[in-house]
Tab-separated table of C-alpha atoms in Angstrom:
chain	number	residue	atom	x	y	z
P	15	UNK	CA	28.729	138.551	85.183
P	16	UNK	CA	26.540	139.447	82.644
P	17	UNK	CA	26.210	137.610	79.282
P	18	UNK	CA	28.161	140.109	77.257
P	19	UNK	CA	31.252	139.260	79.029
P	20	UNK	CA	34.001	138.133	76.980
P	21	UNK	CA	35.725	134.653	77.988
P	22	UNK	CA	38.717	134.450	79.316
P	23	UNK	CA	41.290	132.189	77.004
P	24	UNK	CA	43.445	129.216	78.094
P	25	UNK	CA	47.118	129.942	78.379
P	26	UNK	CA	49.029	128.966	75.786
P	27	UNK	CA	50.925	125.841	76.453
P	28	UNK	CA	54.417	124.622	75.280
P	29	UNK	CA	53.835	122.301	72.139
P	30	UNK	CA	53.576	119.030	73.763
P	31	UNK	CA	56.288	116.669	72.077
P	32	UNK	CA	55.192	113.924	70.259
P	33	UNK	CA	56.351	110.324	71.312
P	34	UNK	CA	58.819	110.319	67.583
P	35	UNK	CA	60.145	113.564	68.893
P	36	UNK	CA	61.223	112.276	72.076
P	37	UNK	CA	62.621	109.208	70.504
P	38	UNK	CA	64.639	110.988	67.806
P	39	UNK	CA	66.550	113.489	70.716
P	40	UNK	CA	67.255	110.074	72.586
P	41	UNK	CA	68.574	108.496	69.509
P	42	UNK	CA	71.027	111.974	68.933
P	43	UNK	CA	71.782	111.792	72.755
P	44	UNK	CA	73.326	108.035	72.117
P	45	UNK	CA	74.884	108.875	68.942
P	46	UNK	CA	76.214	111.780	70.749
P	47	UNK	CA	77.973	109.600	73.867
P	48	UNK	CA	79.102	106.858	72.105
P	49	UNK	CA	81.231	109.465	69.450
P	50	UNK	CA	82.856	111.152	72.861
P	51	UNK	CA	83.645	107.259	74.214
P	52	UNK	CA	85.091	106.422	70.134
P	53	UNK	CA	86.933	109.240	69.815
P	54	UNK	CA	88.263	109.058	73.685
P	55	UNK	CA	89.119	105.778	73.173
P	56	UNK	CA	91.280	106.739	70.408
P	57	UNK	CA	92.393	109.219	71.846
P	58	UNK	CA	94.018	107.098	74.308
P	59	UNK	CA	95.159	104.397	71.872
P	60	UNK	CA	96.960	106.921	69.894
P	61	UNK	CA	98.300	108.717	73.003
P	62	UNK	CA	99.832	105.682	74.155
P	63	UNK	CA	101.221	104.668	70.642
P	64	UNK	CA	103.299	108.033	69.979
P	65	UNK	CA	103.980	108.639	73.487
P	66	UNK	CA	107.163	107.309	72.929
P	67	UNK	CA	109.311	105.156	75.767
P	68	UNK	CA	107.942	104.426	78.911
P	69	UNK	CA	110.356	105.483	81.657
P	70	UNK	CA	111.338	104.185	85.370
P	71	UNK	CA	108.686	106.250	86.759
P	72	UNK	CA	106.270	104.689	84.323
P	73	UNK	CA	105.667	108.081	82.272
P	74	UNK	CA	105.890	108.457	78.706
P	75	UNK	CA	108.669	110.995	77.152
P	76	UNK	CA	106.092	112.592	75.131
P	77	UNK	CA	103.326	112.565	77.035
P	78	UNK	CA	102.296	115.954	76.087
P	79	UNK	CA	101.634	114.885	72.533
P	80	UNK	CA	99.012	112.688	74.147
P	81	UNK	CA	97.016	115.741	75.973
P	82	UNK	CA	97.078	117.369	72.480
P	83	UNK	CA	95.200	114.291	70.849
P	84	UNK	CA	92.608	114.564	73.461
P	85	UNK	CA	92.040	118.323	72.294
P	86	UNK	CA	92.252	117.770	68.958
P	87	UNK	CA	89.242	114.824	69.363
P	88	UNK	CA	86.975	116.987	71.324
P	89	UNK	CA	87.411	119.847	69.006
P	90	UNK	CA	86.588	116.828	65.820
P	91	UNK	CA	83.290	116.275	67.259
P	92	UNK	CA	81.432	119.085	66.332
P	93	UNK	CA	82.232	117.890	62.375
P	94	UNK	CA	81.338	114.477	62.963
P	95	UNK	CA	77.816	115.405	64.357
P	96	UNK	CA	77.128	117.291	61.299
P	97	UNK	CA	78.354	114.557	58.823
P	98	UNK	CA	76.112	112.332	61.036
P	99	UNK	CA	73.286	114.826	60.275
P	100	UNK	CA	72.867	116.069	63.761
P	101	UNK	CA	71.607	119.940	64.568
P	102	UNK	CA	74.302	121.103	66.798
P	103	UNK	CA	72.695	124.389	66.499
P	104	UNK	CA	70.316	123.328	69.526
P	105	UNK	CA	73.479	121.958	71.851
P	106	UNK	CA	74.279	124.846	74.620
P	107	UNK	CA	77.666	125.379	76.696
P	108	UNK	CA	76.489	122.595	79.471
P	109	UNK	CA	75.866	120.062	76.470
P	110	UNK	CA	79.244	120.726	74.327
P	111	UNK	CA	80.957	120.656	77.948
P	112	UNK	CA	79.764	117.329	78.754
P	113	UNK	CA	80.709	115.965	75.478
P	114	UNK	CA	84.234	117.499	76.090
P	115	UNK	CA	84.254	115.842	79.425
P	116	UNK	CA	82.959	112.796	78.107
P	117	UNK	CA	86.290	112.234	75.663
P	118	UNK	CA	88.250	113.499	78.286
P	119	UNK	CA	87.379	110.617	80.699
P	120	UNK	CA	87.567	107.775	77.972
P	121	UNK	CA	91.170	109.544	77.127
P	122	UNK	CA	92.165	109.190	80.526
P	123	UNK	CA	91.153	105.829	81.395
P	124	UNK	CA	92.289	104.132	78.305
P	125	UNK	CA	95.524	105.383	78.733
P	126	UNK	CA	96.313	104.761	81.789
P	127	UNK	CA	94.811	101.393	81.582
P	128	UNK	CA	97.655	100.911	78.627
P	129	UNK	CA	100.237	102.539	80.309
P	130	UNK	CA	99.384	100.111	83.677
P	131	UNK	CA	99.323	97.204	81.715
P	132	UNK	CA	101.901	97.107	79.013
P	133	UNK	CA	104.839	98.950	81.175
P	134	UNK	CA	106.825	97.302	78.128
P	135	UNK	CA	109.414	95.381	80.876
P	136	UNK	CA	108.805	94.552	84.874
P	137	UNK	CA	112.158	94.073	85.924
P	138	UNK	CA	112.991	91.312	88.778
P	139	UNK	CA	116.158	88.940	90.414
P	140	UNK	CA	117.018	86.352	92.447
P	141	UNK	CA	120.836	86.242	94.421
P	142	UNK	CA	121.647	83.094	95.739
P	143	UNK	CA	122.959	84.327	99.197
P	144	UNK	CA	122.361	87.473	100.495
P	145	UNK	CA	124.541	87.381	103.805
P	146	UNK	CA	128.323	85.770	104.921
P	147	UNK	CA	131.675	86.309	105.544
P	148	UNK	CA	134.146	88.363	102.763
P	149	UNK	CA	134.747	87.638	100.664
P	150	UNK	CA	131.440	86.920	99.580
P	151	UNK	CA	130.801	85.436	96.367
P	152	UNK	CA	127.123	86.156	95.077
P	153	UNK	CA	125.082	84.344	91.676
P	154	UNK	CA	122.447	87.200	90.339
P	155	UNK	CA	120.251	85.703	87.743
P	156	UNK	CA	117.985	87.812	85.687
P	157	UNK	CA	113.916	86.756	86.320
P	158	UNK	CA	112.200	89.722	84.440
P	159	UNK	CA	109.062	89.123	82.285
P	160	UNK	CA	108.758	90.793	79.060
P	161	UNK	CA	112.024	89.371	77.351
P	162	UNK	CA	114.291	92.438	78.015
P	163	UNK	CA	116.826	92.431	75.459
P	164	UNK	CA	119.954	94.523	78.051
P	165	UNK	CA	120.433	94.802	81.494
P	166	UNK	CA	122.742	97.106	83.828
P	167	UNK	CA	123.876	95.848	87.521
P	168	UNK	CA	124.614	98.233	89.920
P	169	UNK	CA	125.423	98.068	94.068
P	170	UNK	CA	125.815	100.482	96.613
P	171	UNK	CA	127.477	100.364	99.813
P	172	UNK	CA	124.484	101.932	101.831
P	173	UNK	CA	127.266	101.542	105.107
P	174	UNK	CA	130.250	103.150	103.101
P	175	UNK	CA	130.738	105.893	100.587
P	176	UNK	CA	126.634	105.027	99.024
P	177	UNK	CA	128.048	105.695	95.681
P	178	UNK	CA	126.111	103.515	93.199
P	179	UNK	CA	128.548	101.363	91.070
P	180	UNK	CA	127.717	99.229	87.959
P	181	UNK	CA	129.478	96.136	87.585
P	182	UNK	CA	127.974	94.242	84.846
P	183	UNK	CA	125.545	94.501	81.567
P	184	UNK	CA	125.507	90.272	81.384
P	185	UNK	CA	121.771	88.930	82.134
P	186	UNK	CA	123.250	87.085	84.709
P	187	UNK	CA	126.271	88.377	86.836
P	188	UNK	CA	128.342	87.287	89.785
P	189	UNK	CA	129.891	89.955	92.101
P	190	UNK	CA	132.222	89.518	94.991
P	191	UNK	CA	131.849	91.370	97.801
P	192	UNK	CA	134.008	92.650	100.524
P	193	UNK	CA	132.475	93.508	103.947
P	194	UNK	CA	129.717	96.413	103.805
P	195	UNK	CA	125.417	96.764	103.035
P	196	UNK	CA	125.526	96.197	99.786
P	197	UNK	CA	121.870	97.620	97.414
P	198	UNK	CA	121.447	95.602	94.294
P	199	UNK	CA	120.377	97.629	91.319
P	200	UNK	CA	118.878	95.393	88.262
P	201	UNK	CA	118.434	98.580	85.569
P	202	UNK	CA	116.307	96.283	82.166
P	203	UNK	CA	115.162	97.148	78.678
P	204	UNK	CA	113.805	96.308	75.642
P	205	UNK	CA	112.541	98.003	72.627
P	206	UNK	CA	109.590	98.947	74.574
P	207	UNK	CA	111.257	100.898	77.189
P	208	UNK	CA	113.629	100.311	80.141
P	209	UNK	CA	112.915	100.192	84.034
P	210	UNK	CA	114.493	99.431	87.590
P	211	UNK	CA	113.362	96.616	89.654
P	212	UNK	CA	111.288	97.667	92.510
P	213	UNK	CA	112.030	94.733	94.622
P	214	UNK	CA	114.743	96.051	97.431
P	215	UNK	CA	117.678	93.325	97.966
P	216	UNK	CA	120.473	93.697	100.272
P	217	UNK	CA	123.790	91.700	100.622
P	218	UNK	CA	125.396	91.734	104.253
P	219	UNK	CA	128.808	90.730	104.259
P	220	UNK	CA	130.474	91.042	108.072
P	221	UNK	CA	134.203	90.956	107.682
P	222	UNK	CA	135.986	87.869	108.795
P	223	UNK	CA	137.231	86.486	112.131
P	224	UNK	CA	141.165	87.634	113.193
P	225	UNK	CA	142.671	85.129	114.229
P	226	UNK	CA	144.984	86.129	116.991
P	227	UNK	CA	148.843	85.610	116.420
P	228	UNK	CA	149.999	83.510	119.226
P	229	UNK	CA	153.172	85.614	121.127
């Protein structure tokens, strides 16, 4: 090539970031996670709070109120990076995604850790027989944790009619039973909510011996 030739120039390269540059987006990107975790968490507390009265099936009567804190918290963090001086203007639909996703996990696990471990009552019994001959007289005393305040008993004759029947609203009741399969019902509450006992209990009862009448 002769001297005359001009030389070709270097591509232009992407300005290189500095080490402060670097440092200052991984500084946003923690301020950024730990607001979705805060406001997830609170999201959850707050869910829990106003959800109102946990039921049997361990759901909350307004647990839609709770999905609409979530929202509300992911839509709040777009002001809260700004107060914290943030440029949101650089965050794309996979970033404000990920924070969304971010609250929304924190929402759900603290939540249902709450609603797992404060089910307000866990309702339980003991009978002192569960099997003889009718009449059958049988001592239910009240073992739930959680101090319920009221309590329902209910049976039903799983080999007769099956209609439940309530018999008492004492903490501790005594029912005597003819012959039958009976299913014991303990229904508890307190201020926190109400709930059935899981535990299954029957009472067999066979009727009793005829004695023949001599001719």
């Amino acid at each position: 090539m002769s001297e005359g030739s001009t030389e070709e120039k270097p591509v232009q390269t992407k300005k290189a970031k500095t080490k402060a540059d670097k440092q200052a987006e991984h500084i946003e990107r923690i301020k950024r996670n730990l607001v979705a975790s805060v406001f997830g968490i609170l999201a959850g507390l707050l869910s829990y709070y106003f959800g109102g009265i946990t039921n049997a099936a361990g759901l909350q009567n307004d647990g839609f109120l709770g999905f609409m804190f979530m929202l509300a918290f992911i839509v709040l963090q777009k002001h809260i990076f700004i107060l914290l001086g943030m440029n949101t203007s650089r965050l794309g639909s996979k970033d404000w995604f990920y924070q969304g996703f971010m609250t929304f996990a924190f929402w759900f696990m603290a939540w249902t850790i709450l609603l797992t471990c404060f089910t307000g009552i866990v309702p339980s019994y003991t009978a002192s027989v569960t099997s003889g001959t009718a009449p059958l007289a049988v001592q239910f005393n009240d073992t739930s944790v959680t101090s319920p305040t009221s309590w329902n008993w209910s049976f039903t004759n799983v080999t007769g009619n099956n209609t439940p029947v309530s018999w008492s609203t004492e903490r501790n009741a005594t029912q005597t039973f003819g012959a039958g399969n009976f299913s014991i019902a303990l229904n508890a509450s307190n201020s926190a909510g109400y709930k059935i006992a899981t535990q299954v209990t029957f009472i067999n009862v066979t009727a009793p011996a005829v004695t023949p009448v001599a001719p």
